[in-house]
Coordinates of C-alpha atoms and ligand atoms in Angstrom, one line a residue:
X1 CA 64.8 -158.4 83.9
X2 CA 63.0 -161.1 86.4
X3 CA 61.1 -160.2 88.7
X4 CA 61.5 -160.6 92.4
X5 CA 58.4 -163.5 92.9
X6 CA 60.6 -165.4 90.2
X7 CA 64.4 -164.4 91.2
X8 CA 62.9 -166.0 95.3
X9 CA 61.8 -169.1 93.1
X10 CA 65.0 -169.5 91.3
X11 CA 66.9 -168.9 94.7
X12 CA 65.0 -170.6 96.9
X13 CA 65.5 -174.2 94.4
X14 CA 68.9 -174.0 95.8
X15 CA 67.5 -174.7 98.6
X16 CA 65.5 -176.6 100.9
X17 CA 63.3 -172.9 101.9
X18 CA 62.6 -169.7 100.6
X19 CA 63.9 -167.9 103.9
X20 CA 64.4 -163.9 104.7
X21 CA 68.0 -164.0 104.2
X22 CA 67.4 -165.2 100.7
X23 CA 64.7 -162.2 100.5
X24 CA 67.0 -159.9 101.9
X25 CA 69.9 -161.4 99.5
X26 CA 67.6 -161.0 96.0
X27 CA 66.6 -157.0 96.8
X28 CA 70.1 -155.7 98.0
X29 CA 71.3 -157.7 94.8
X30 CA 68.3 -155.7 92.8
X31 CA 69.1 -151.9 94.5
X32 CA 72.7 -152.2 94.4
X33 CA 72.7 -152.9 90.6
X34 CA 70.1 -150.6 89.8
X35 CA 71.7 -147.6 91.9
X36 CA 75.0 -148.1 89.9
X37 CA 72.6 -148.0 86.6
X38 CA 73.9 -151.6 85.6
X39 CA 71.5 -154.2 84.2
X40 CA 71.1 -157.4 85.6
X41 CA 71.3 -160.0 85.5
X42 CA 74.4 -159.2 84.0
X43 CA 75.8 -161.3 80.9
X44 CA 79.3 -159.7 80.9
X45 CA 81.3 -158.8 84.1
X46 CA 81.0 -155.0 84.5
X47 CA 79.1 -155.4 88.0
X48 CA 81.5 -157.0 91.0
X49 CA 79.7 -157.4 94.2
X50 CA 81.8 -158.4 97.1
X51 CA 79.3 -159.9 100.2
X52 CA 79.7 -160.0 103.8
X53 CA 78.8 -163.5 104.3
X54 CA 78.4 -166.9 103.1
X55 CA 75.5 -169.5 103.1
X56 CA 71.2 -168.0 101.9
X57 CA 71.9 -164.3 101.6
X58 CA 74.8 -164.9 99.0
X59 CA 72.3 -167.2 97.4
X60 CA 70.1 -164.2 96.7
X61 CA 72.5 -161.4 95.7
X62 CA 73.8 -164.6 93.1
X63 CA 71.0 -165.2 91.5
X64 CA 69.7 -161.2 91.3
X65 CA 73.1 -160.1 90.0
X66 CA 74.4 -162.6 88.1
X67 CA 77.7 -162.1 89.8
X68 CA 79.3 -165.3 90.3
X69 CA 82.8 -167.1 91.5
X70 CA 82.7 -169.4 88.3
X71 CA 83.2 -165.5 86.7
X72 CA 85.4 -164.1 89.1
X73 CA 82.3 -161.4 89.9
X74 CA 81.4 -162.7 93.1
X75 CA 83.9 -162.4 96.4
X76 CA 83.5 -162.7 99.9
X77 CA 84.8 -161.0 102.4
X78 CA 83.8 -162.9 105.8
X79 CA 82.7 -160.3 108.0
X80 CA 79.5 -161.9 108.8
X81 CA 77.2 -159.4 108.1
X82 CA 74.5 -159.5 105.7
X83 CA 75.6 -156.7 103.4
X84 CA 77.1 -156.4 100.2
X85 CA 78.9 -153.7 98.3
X86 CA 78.5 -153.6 94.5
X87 CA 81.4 -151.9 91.6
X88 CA 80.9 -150.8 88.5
X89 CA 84.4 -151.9 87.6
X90 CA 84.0 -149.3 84.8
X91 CA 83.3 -146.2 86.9
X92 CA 84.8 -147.4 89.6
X93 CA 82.1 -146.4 91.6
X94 CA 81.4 -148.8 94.5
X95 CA 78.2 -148.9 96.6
X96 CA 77.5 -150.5 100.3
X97 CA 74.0 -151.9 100.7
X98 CA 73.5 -153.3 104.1
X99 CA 69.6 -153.6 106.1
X100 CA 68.6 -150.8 107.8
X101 CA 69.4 -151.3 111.4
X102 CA 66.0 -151.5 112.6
X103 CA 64.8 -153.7 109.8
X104 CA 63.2 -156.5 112.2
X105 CA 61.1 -154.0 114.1
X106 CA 60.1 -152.1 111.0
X107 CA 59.2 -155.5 109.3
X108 CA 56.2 -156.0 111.8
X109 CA 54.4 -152.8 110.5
X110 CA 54.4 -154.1 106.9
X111 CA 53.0 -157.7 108.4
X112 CA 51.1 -156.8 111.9
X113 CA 49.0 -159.9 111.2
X114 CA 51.6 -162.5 111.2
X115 CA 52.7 -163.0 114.8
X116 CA 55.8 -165.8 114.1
X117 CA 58.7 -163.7 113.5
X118 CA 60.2 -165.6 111.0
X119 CA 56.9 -165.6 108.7
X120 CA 56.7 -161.8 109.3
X121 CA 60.2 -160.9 108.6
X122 CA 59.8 -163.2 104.9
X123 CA 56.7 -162.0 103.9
X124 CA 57.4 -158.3 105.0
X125 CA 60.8 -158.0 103.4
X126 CA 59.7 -158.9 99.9
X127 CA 56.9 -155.6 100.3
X128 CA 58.8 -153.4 102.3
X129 CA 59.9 -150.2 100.1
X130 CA 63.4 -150.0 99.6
X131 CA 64.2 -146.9 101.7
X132 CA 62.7 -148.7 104.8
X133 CA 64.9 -152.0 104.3
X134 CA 68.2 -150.9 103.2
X135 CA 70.2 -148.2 103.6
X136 CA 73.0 -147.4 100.8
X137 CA 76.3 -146.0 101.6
X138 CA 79.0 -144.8 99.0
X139 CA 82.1 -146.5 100.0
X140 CA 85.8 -146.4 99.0
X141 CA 87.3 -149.6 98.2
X142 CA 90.8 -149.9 100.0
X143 CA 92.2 -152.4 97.4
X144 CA 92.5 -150.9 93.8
X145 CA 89.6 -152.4 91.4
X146 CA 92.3 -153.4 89.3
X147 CA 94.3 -155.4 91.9
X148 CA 91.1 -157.4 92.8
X149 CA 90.3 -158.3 89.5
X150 CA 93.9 -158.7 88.6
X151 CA 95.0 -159.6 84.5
X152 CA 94.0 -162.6 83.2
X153 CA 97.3 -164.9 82.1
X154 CA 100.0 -163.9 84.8
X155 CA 101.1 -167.1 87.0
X156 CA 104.3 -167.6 89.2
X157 CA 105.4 -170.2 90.9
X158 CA 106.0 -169.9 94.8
X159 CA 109.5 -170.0 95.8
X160 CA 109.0 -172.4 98.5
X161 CA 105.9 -175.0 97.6
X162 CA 106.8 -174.8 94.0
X163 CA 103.1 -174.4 93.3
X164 CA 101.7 -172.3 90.8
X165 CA 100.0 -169.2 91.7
X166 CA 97.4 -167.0 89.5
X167 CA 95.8 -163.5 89.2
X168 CA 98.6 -162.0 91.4
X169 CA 97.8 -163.8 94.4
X170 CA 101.2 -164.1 95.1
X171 CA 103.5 -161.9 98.0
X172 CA 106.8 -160.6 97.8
X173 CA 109.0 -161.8 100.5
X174 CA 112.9 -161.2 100.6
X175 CA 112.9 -160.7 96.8
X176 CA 110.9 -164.7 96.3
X177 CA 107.6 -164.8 95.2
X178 CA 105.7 -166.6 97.7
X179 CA 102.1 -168.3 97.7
X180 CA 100.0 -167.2 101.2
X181 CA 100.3 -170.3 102.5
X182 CA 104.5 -170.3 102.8
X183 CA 104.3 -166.4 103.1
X184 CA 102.4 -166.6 106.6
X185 CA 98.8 -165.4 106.1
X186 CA 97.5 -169.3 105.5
X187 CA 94.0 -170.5 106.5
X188 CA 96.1 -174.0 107.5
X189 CA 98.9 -175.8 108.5
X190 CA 100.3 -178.3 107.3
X191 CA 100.6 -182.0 109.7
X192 CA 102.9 -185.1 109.6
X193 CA 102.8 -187.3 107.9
X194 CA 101.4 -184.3 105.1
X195 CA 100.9 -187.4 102.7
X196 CA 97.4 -188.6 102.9
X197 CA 96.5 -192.0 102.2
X198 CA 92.5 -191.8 101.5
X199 CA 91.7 -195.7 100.2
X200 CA 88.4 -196.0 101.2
X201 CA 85.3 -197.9 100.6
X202 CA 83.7 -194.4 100.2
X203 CA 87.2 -192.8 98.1
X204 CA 86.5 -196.5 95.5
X205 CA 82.9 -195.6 95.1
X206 CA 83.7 -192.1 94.2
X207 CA 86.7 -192.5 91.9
X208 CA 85.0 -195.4 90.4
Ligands
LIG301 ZN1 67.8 -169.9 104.3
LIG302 ZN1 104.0 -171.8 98.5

């Protein structure tokens, strides 16, 4: 396994910063895997981790975990909360990791010298013992394991768009399978005229 100075390298060359989300990400990723017993970073996809947010925390719990989109072992659910809860997809047992509540004020004790915030909170995160940085909370998921992960190989196609939907994405309305976007829970709309003409000088230097 890699240890933490070496999972905040590997995290912070994705970006710019090694920053105390990114801190924060790395350990919940660490104590959520090792409270379910898995080993990490993981090589197969027994661990699923489903985090609260986008953007540096996500980063972290990534590159601790292993648990990525490209393996269908990372989701997001935006609630915007740095917290993440980790499955073993094999127990079914799923754990909630989220920062204690307190966790900036607590930070300052591990760090008193440091009076920027920012420095404290990165430097004292990385130290801080677990129990004083996280809490963990066993949790229930309310969608089936199995209907998250969903079976490899099923596609339909929507009733309405015609496009094709996989891993069970699809909702049943009227007796038609339907993709989200014609079934009414879309992140868009569509506007006239929906054909987009994208000629560009910048469109011919990227297709070139
Ligand atoms: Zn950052
Ligand atoms: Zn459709």
């Amino acid at each position: 396994m890699l240890n933490l100075g070496t999972l905040l390298e590997i995290s912070a060359s994705r970006h710019t910063h090694l920053c105390p989300r990114q801190v924060l990400g790395v350990r919940i990723g660490l104590v959520g895997a090792a409270a379910l017993d898995i080993e990490i970073p993981q090589k197969r996809k027994r661990l699923l981790t489903i985090v609260e947010s986008d953007g540096c925390f996500a980063d972290g719990v990534e590159v601790a975990t292993g648990c990525t989109i490209g393996h269908r072992t990372l989701r997001m659910e935006d609630y915007g909360k740095i917290a993440a809860t980790f499955i073993d997809t094999k127990t079914g047992r799923a754990l909630r990791v989220a920062p204690s509540l307190n966790v900036r004020e607590r930070a300052y004790a591990y760090c008193s010298e440091e009076k920027r915030h920012y420095f404290a909170q990165l430097q004292a995160y990385q130290i801080m013992p677990i129990d004083e940085l996280v809490f963990i909370e066993e949790v229930h998921l309310t969608t089936p394991i199995a209907e998250i992960v969903s079976r490899a190989g099923v596609r339909v196609n929507c009733a309405i768009c015609g496009e094709e939907i996989i891993n069970e994405r699809e909702i049943c309305q009227d007796n038609q399978m339907l993709c989200k976007g014609c079934g009414g829970t879309a992140y868009y709309q569509k506007v006239e005229p929906t054909i987009v003409n994208w000629s560009s000088p910048v469109s011919e230097k990227v297709l070139a």
